[in-house]
GROMACS .gro file of C-alpha atoms in nm:
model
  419
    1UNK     CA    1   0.000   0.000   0.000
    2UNK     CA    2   0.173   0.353  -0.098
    3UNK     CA    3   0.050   0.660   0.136
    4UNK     CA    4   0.126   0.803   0.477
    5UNK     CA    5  -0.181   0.967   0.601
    6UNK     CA    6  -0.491   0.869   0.811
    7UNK     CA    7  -0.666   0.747   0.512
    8UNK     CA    8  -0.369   0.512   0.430
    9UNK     CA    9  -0.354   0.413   0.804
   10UNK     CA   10  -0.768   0.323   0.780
   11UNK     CA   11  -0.718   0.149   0.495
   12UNK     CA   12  -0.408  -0.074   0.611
   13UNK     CA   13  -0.586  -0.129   0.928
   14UNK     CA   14  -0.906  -0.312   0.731
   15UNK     CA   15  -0.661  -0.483   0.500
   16UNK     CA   16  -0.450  -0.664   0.735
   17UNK     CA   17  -0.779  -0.845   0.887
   18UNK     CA   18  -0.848  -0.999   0.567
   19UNK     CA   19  -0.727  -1.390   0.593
   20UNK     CA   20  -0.602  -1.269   0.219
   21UNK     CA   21  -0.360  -1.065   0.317
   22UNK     CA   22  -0.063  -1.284   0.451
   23UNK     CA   23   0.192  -0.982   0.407
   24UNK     CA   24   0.150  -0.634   0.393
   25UNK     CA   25   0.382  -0.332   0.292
   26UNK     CA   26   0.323  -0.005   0.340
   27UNK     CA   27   0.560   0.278   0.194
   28UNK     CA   28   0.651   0.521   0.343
   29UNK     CA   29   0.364   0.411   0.648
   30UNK     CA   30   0.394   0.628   0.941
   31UNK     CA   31   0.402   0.516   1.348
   32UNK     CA   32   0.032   0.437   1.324
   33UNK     CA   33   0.061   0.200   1.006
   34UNK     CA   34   0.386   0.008   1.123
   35UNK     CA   35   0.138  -0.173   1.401
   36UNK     CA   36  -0.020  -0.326   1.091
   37UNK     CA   37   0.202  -0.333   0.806
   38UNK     CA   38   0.599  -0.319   0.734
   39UNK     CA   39   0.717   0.024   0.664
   40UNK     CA   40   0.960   0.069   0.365
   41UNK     CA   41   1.122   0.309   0.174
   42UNK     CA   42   1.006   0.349  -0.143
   43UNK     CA   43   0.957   0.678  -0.409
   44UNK     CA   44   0.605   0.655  -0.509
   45UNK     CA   45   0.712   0.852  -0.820
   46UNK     CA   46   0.991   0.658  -0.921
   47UNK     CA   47   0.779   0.378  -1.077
   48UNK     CA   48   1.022   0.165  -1.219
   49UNK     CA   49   1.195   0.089  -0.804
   50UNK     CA   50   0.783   0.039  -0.719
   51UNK     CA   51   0.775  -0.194  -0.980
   52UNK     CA   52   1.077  -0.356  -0.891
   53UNK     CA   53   0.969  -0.432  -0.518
   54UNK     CA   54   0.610  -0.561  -0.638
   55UNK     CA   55   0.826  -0.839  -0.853
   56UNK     CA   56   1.085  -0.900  -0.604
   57UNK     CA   57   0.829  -0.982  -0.316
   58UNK     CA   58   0.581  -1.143  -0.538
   59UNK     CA   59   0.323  -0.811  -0.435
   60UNK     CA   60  -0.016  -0.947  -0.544
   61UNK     CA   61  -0.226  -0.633  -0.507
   62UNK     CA   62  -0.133  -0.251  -0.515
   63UNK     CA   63  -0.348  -0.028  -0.310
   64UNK     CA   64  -0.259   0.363  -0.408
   65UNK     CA   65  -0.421   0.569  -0.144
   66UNK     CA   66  -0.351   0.911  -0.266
   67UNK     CA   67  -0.422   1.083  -0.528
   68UNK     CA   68  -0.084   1.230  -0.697
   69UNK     CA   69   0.051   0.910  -0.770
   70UNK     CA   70  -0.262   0.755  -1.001
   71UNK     CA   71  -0.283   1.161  -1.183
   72UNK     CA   72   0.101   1.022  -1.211
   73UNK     CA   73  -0.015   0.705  -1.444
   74UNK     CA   74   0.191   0.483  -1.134
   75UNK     CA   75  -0.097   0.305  -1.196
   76UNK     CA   76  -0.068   0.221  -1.565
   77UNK     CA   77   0.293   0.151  -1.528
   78UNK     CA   78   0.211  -0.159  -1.261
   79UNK     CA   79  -0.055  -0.308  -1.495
   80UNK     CA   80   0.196  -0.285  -1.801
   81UNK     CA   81   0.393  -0.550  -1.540
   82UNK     CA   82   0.138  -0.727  -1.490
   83UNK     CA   83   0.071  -0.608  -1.178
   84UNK     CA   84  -0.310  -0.637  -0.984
   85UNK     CA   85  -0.329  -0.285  -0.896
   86UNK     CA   86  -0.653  -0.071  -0.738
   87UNK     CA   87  -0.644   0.294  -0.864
   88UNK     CA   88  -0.757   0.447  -1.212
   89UNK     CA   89  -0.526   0.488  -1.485
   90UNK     CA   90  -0.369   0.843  -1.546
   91UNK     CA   91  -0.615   0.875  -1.844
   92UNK     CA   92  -0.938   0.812  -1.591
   93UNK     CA   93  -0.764   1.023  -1.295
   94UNK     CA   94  -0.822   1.315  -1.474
   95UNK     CA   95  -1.122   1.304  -1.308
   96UNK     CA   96  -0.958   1.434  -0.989
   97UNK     CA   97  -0.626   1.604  -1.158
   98UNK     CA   98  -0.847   1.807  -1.373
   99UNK     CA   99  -1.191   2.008  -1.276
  100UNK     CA  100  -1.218   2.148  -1.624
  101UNK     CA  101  -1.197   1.776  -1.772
  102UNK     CA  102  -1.479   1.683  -1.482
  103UNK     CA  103  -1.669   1.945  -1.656
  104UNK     CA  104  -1.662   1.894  -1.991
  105UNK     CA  105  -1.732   1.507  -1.923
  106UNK     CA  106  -2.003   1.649  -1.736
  107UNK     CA  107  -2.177   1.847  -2.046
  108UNK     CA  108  -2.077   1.564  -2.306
  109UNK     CA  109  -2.273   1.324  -2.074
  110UNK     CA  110  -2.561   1.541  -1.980
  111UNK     CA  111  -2.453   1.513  -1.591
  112UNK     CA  112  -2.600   1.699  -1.332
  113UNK     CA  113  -2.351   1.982  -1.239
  114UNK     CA  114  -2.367   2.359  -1.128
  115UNK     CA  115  -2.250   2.604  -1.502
  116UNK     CA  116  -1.848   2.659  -1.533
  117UNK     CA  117  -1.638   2.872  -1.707
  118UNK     CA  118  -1.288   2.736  -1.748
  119UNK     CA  119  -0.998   3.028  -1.793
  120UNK     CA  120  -0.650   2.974  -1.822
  121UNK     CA  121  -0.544   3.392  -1.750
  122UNK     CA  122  -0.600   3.601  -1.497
  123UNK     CA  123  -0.798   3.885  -1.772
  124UNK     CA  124  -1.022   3.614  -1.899
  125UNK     CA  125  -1.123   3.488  -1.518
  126UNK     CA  126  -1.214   3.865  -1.447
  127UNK     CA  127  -1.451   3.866  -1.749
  128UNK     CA  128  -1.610   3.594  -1.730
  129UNK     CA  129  -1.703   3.669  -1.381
  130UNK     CA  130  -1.966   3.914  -1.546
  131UNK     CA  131  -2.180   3.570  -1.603
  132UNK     CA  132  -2.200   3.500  -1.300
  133UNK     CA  133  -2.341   3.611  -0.941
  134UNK     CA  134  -2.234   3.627  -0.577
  135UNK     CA  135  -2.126   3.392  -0.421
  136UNK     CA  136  -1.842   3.298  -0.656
  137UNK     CA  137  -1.664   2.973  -0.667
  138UNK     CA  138  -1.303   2.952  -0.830
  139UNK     CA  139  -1.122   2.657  -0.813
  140UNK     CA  140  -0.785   2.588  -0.934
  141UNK     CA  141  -0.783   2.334  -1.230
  142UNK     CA  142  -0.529   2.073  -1.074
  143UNK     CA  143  -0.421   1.941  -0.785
  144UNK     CA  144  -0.438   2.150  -0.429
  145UNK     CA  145  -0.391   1.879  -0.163
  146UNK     CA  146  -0.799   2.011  -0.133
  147UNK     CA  147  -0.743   2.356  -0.077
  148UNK     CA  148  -0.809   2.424  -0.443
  149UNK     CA  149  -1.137   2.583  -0.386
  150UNK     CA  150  -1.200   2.993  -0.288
  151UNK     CA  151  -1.561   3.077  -0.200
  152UNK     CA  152  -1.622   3.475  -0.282
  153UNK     CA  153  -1.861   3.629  -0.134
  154UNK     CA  154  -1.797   3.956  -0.336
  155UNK     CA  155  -1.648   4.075  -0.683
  156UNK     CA  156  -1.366   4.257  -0.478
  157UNK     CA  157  -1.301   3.938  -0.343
  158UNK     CA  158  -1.319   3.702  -0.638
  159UNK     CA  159  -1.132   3.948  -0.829
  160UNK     CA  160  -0.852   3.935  -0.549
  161UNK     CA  161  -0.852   3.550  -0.500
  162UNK     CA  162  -0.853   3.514  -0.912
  163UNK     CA  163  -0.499   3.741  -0.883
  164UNK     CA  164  -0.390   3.517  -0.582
  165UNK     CA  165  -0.481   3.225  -0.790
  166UNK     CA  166  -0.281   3.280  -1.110
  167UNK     CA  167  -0.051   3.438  -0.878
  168UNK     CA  168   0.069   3.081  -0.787
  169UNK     CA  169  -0.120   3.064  -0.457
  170UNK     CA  170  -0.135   2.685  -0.568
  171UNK     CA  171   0.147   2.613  -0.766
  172UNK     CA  172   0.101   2.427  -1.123
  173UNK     CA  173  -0.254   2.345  -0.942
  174UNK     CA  174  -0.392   2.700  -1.049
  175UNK     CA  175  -0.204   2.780  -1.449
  176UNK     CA  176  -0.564   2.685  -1.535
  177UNK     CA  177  -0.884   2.796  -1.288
  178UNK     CA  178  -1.265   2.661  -1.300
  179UNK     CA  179  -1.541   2.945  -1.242
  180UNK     CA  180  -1.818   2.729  -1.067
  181UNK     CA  181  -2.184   2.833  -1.015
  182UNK     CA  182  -2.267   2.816  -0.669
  183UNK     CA  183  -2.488   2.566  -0.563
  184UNK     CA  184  -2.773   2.608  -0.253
  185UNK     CA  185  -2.831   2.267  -0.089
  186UNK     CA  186  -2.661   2.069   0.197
  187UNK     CA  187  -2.299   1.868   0.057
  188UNK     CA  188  -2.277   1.474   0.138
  189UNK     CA  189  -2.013   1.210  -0.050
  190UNK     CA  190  -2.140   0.927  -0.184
  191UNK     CA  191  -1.901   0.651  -0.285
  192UNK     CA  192  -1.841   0.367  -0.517
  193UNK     CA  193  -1.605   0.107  -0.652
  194UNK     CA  194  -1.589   0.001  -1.035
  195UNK     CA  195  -1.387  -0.189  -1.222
  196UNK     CA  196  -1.531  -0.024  -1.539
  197UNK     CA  197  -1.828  -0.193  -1.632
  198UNK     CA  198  -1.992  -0.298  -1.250
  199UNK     CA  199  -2.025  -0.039  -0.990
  200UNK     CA  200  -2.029  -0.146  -0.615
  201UNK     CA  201  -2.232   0.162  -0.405
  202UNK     CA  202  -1.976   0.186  -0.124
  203UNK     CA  203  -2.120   0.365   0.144
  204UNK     CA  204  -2.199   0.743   0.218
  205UNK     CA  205  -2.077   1.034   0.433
  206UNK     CA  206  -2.045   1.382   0.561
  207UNK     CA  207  -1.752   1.563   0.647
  208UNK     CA  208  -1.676   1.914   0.763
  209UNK     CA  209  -1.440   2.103   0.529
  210UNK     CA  210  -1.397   2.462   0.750
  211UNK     CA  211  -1.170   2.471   1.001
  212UNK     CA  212  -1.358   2.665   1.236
  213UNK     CA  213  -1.637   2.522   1.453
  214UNK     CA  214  -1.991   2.569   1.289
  215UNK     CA  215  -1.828   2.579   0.980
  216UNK     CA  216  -1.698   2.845   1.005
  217UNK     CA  217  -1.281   3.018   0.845
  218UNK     CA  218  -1.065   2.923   0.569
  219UNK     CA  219  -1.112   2.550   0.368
  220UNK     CA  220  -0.896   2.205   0.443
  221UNK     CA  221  -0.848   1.854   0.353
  222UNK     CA  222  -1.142   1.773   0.627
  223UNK     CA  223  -1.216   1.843   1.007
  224UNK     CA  224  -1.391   1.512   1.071
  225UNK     CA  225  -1.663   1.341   0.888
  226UNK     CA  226  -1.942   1.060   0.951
  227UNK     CA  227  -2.067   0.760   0.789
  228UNK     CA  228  -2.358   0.703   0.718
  229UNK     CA  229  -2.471   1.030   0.551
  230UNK     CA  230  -2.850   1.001   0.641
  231UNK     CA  231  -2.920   1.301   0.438
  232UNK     CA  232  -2.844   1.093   0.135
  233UNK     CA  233  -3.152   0.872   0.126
  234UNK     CA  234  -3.187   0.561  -0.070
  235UNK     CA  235  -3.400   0.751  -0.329
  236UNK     CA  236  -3.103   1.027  -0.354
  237UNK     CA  237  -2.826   0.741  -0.341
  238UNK     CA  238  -3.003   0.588  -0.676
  239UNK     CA  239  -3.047   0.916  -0.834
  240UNK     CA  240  -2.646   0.994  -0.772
  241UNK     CA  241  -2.629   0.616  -0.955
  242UNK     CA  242  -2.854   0.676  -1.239
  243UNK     CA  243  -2.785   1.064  -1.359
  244UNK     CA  244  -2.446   1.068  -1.191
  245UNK     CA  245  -2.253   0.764  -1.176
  246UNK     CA  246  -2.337   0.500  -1.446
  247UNK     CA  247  -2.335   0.815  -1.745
  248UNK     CA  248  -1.981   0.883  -1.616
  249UNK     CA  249  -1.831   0.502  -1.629
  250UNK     CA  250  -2.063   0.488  -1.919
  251UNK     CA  251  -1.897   0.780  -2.109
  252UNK     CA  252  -1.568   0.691  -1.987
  253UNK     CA  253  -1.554   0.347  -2.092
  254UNK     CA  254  -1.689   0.419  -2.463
  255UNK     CA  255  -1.418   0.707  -2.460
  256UNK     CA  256  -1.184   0.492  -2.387
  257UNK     CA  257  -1.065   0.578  -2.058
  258UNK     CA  258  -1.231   0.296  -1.854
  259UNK     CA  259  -1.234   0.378  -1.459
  260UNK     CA  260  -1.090   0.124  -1.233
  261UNK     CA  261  -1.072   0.195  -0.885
  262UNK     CA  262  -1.316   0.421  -0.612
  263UNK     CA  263  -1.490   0.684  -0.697
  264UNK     CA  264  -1.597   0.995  -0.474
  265UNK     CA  265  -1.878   1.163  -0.564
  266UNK     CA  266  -1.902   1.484  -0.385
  267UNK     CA  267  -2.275   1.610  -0.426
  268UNK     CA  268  -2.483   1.915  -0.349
  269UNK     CA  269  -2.839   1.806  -0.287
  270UNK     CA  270  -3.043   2.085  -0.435
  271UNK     CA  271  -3.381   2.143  -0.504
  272UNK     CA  272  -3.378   1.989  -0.846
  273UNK     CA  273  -3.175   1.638  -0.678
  274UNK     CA  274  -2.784   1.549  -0.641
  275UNK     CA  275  -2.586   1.766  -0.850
  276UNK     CA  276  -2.212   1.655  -0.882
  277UNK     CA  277  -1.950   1.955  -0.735
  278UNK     CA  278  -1.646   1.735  -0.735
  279UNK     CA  279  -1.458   1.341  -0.838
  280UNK     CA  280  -1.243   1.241  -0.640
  281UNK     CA  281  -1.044   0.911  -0.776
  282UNK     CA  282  -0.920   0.801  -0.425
  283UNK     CA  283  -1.112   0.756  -0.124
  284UNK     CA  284  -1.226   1.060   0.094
  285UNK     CA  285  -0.992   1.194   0.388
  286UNK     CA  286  -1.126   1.150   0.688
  287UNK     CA  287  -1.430   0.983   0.481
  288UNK     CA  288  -1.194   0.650   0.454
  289UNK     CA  289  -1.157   0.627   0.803
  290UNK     CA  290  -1.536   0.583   0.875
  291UNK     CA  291  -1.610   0.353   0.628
  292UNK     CA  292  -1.366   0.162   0.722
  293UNK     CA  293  -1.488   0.154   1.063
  294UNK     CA  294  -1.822   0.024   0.958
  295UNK     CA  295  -1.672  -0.184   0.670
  296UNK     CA  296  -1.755  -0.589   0.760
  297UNK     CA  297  -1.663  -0.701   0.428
  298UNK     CA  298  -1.314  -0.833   0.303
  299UNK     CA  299  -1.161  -0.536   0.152
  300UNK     CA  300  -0.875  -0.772   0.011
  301UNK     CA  301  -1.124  -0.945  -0.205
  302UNK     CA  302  -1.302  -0.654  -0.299
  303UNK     CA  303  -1.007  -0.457  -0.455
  304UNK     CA  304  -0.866  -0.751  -0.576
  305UNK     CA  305  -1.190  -0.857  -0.779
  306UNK     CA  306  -1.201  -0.466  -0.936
  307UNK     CA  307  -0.850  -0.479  -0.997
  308UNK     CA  308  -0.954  -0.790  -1.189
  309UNK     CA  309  -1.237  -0.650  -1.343
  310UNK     CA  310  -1.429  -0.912  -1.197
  311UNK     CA  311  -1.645  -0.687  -0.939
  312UNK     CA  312  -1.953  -0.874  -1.065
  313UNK     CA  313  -2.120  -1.098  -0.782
  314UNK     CA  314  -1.890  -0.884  -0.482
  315UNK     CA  315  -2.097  -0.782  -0.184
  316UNK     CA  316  -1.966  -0.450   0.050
  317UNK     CA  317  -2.137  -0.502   0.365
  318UNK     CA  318  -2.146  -0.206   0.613
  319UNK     CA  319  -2.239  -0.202   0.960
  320UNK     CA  320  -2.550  -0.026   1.066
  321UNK     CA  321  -2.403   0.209   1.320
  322UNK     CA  322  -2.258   0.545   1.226
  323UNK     CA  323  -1.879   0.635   1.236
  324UNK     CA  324  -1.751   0.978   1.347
  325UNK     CA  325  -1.374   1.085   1.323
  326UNK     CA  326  -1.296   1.379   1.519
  327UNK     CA  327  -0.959   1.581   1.279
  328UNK     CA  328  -0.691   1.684   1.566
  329UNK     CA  329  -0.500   1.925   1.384
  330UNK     CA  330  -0.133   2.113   1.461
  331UNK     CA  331  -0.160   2.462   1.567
  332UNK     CA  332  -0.111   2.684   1.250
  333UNK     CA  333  -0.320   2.442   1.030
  334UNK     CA  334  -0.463   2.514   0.724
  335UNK     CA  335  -0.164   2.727   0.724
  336UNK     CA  336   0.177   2.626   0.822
  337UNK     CA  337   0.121   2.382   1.072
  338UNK     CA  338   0.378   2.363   1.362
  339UNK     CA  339   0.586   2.013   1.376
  340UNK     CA  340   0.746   1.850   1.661
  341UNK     CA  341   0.463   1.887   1.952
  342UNK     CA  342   0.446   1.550   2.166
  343UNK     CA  343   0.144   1.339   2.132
  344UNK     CA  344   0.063   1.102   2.461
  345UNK     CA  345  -0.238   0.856   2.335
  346UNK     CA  346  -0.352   0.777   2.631
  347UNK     CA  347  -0.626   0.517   2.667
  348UNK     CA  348  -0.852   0.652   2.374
  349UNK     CA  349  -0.950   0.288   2.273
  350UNK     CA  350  -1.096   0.190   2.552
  351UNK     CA  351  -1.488   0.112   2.430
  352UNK     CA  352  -1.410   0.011   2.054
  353UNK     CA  353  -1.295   0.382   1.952
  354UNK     CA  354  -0.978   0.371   1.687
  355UNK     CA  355  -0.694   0.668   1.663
  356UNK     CA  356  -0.607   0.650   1.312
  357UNK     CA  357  -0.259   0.814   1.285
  358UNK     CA  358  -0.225   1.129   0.989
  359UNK     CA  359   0.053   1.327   1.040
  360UNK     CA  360   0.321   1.179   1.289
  361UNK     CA  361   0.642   1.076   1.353
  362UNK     CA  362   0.851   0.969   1.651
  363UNK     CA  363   1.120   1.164   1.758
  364UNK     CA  364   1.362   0.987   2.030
  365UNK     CA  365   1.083   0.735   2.155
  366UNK     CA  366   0.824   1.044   2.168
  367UNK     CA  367   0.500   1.054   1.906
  368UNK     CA  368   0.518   1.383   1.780
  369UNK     CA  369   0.325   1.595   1.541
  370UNK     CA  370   0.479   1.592   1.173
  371UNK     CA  371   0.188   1.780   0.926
  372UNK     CA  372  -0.110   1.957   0.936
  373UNK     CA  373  -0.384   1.720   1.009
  374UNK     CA  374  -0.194   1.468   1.302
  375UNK     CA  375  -0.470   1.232   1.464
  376UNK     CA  376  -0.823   1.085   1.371
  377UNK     CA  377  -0.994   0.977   1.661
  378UNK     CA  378  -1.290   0.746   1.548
  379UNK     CA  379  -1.574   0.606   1.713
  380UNK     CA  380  -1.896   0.427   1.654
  381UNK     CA  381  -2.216   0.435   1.819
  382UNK     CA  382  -2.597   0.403   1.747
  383UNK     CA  383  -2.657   0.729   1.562
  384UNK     CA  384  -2.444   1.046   1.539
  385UNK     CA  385  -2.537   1.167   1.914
  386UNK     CA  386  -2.394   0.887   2.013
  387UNK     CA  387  -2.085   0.859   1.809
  388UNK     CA  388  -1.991   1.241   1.845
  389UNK     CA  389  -2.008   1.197   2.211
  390UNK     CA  390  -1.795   0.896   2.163
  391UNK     CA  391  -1.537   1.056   1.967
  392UNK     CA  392  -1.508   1.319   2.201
  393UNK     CA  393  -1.435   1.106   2.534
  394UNK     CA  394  -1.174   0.962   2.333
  395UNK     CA  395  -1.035   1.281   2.203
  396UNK     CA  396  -1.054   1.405   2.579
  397UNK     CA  397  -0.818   1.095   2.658
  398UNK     CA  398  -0.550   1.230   2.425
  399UNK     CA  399  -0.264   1.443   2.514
  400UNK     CA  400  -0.156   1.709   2.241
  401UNK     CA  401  -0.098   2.073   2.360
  402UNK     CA  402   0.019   2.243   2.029
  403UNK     CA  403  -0.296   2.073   1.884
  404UNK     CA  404  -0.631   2.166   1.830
  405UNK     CA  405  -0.989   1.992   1.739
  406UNK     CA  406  -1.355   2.118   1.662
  407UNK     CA  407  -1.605   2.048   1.909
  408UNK     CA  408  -1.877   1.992   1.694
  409UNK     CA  409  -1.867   1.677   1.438
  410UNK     CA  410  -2.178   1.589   1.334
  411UNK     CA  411  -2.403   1.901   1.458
  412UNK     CA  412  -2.627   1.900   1.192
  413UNK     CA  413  -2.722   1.584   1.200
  414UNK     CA  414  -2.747   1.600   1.586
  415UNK     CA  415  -2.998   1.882   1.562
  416UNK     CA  416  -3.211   1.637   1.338
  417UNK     CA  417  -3.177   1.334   1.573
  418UNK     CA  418  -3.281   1.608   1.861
  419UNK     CA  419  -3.573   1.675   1.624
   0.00000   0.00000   0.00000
């Protein structure tokens, strides 16, 4: 498994119960991963040494977890060795590496989606702003670790954040930027696995991308998130699968570009149904971590039979109780986060809650902080009341001084469940 992050750790943690998995690598891993997996060095971008490792320890399945590596093509490059590998090709992850390519796809394939203007200079962006209205949305084209994405709330502003933008605020991420209408309704994430042809509905969720408590400051990769979504109802879940899902592995197959892998499906439910705002071609982060929670299926044999293309037949199986994975963050973060504060775990466990590890190291014998987002501290429990308050003991249990948390996972669905 390539990845370091809490996602990766989530995901190593549910493959190691499989009675598949007899041996499992994870590079680079961090603290949290070695308990299940051995660590190893290894260049995610240097494809030919991956490839090299996979033969020399007779690897039987590749798990990418994030997302530069399959916009890379590392994933094309194992299956020209004949290597089972889970992750879209480079062609399919432009579905994630590119929001004007989501886009397009969307109009060719008549796909739900809020209008777009795609501009690749800073003039251009300022006109076209003229067609739409306040709020604006501006994402940058590529890849921005999911801090892409500048909500306006005035021209002034949009106008400013456009400069930033082709300014280099995001690298190579923003030489191209997407002009979004913005969508009224409340966001949920719907996922899926396909090898191309079947698609496996993989659970739903809900996760809080503000930093600030009621959702409140600047964007980030995710606060904490919870699983099930119940805002996504059945009906909603098979209108996301009819208008959404099957007309994009549809379109993308006959293009030939077939998808292989997970696909996130980040939705606005508006008045008209789901409308698509984002693909992700990896799974969610924190999202990963409660679906693995609730995840009583073999996820060996379900990423092995899509990496097969032989999906057909394969069951997921979630758990009925919700999931909720409280984000503790280092001080600083969205921002420059600060590195090197000491972490003392504690006893969160106790009562089936999980401490999926995101950004750490150890630093003589100490767990320390080493990125933005550091801990996820999951829990289950009946319904969302239950697992927030869950979550939280556990968090309580934790010792991190330079690191910070918001209080309030979950709080819209709590006000439903209070009715």
């Amino acid at each position: 498994m390539l990845g370091s992050g809490g996602r990766e750790h989530a995901l190593a943690w549910k493959l190691a119960q499989s009675p598949r998995c007899t041996k499992l690598f994870a590079a680079p891993g961090n603290p949290g991963i070695s308990e299940c997996a051995e660590t190893i060095t290894l260049d995610a971008g240097d494809h030919a040494a991956v490839t090299r490792f996979c033969d020399e320890n007779a690897v039987g399945l590749v798990v990418i977890g994030p997302e530069a590596p399959l916009v890379d093509g590392l994933a094309d490059s194992l299956r020209a060795a004949d290597i089972p590998v889970f992750g879209p090709s480079k062609a399919a992850a432009q579905l994630e590496g590119s929001k004007g390519f989501t886009k397009d796809l969307c109009a060719r394939a008549n796909i739900p989606t809020g209008g777009y203007v795609r501009t690749a200079n800073l003039a251009d962006a300022k006109a076209a702003l003229a067609d739409f209205s306040a709020p604006y949305v501006l994402k940058a084209d590529g890849l921005a670790a999911g801090k892409g994405v500048v909500i306006a709330e005035t021209l002034a502003a949009a106008e400013e954040a456009l400069a930033e933008m082709f300014g280099g605020q995001f690298g190579e991420a923003g030489a191209e930027v997407v002009i979004e209408e913005f969508l009224e309704g409340e966001e949920a994430s719907f996922f899926a696995i396909t090898d191309g042809e079947t698609i496996l509905p993989f659970g739903t969720a809900q996760d809080h991308k503000r930093v600030g408590e009621g959702d409140t400051g600047p964007n980030t990769g995710g606060m904490g998130a919870y699983s099930p979504a119940p805002v996504l109802t059945p009906e909603l879940q098979q209108r996301a699968l009819d208008e959404i899902l099957r007309p994009t592995v549809d379109t993308m197959r006959a293009e030939g570009m077939p998808y292989s892998g997970v696909l996130y499906l980040g939705l606005m439910l508006t008045a008209d149904g789901p409308k698509l705002i984002e693909y992700n071609c990896r799974f969610g982060d924190p999202e990963c971590q409660v679906l693995m929670m609730r995840l009583k299926s073999d996820l060996v044999q379900i990423m092995l039979a899509c990496a097969k293309g032989e999906l057909g037949g394969v069951a997921g199986e979630f758990a009925d109780e919700t999931a909720l994975t409280v984000v503790m963050a280092a001080e600083g973060y969205p921002g420059t986060p600060a590195k090197g504060g000491a972490i003392d775990l504690g006893a969160p466990e106790a009562g089936g809650a999980k401490v999926f590890h995101a950004g750490t190291a150890v630093k003589d014998r100490q767990l320390v902080a080493n990125g933005g987002r550091v801990l996820n501290v999951t829990a289950m429990g009946a319904n969302v009341t239950e697992a927030q308050k869950a979550a939280y003991a556990s968090v309580d249990a934790v010792s991190f001084e330079s690191g910070f948390c918001r209080r309030d996972i979950g709080w819209r669905e709590v006000e439903r469940e209070r009715g």
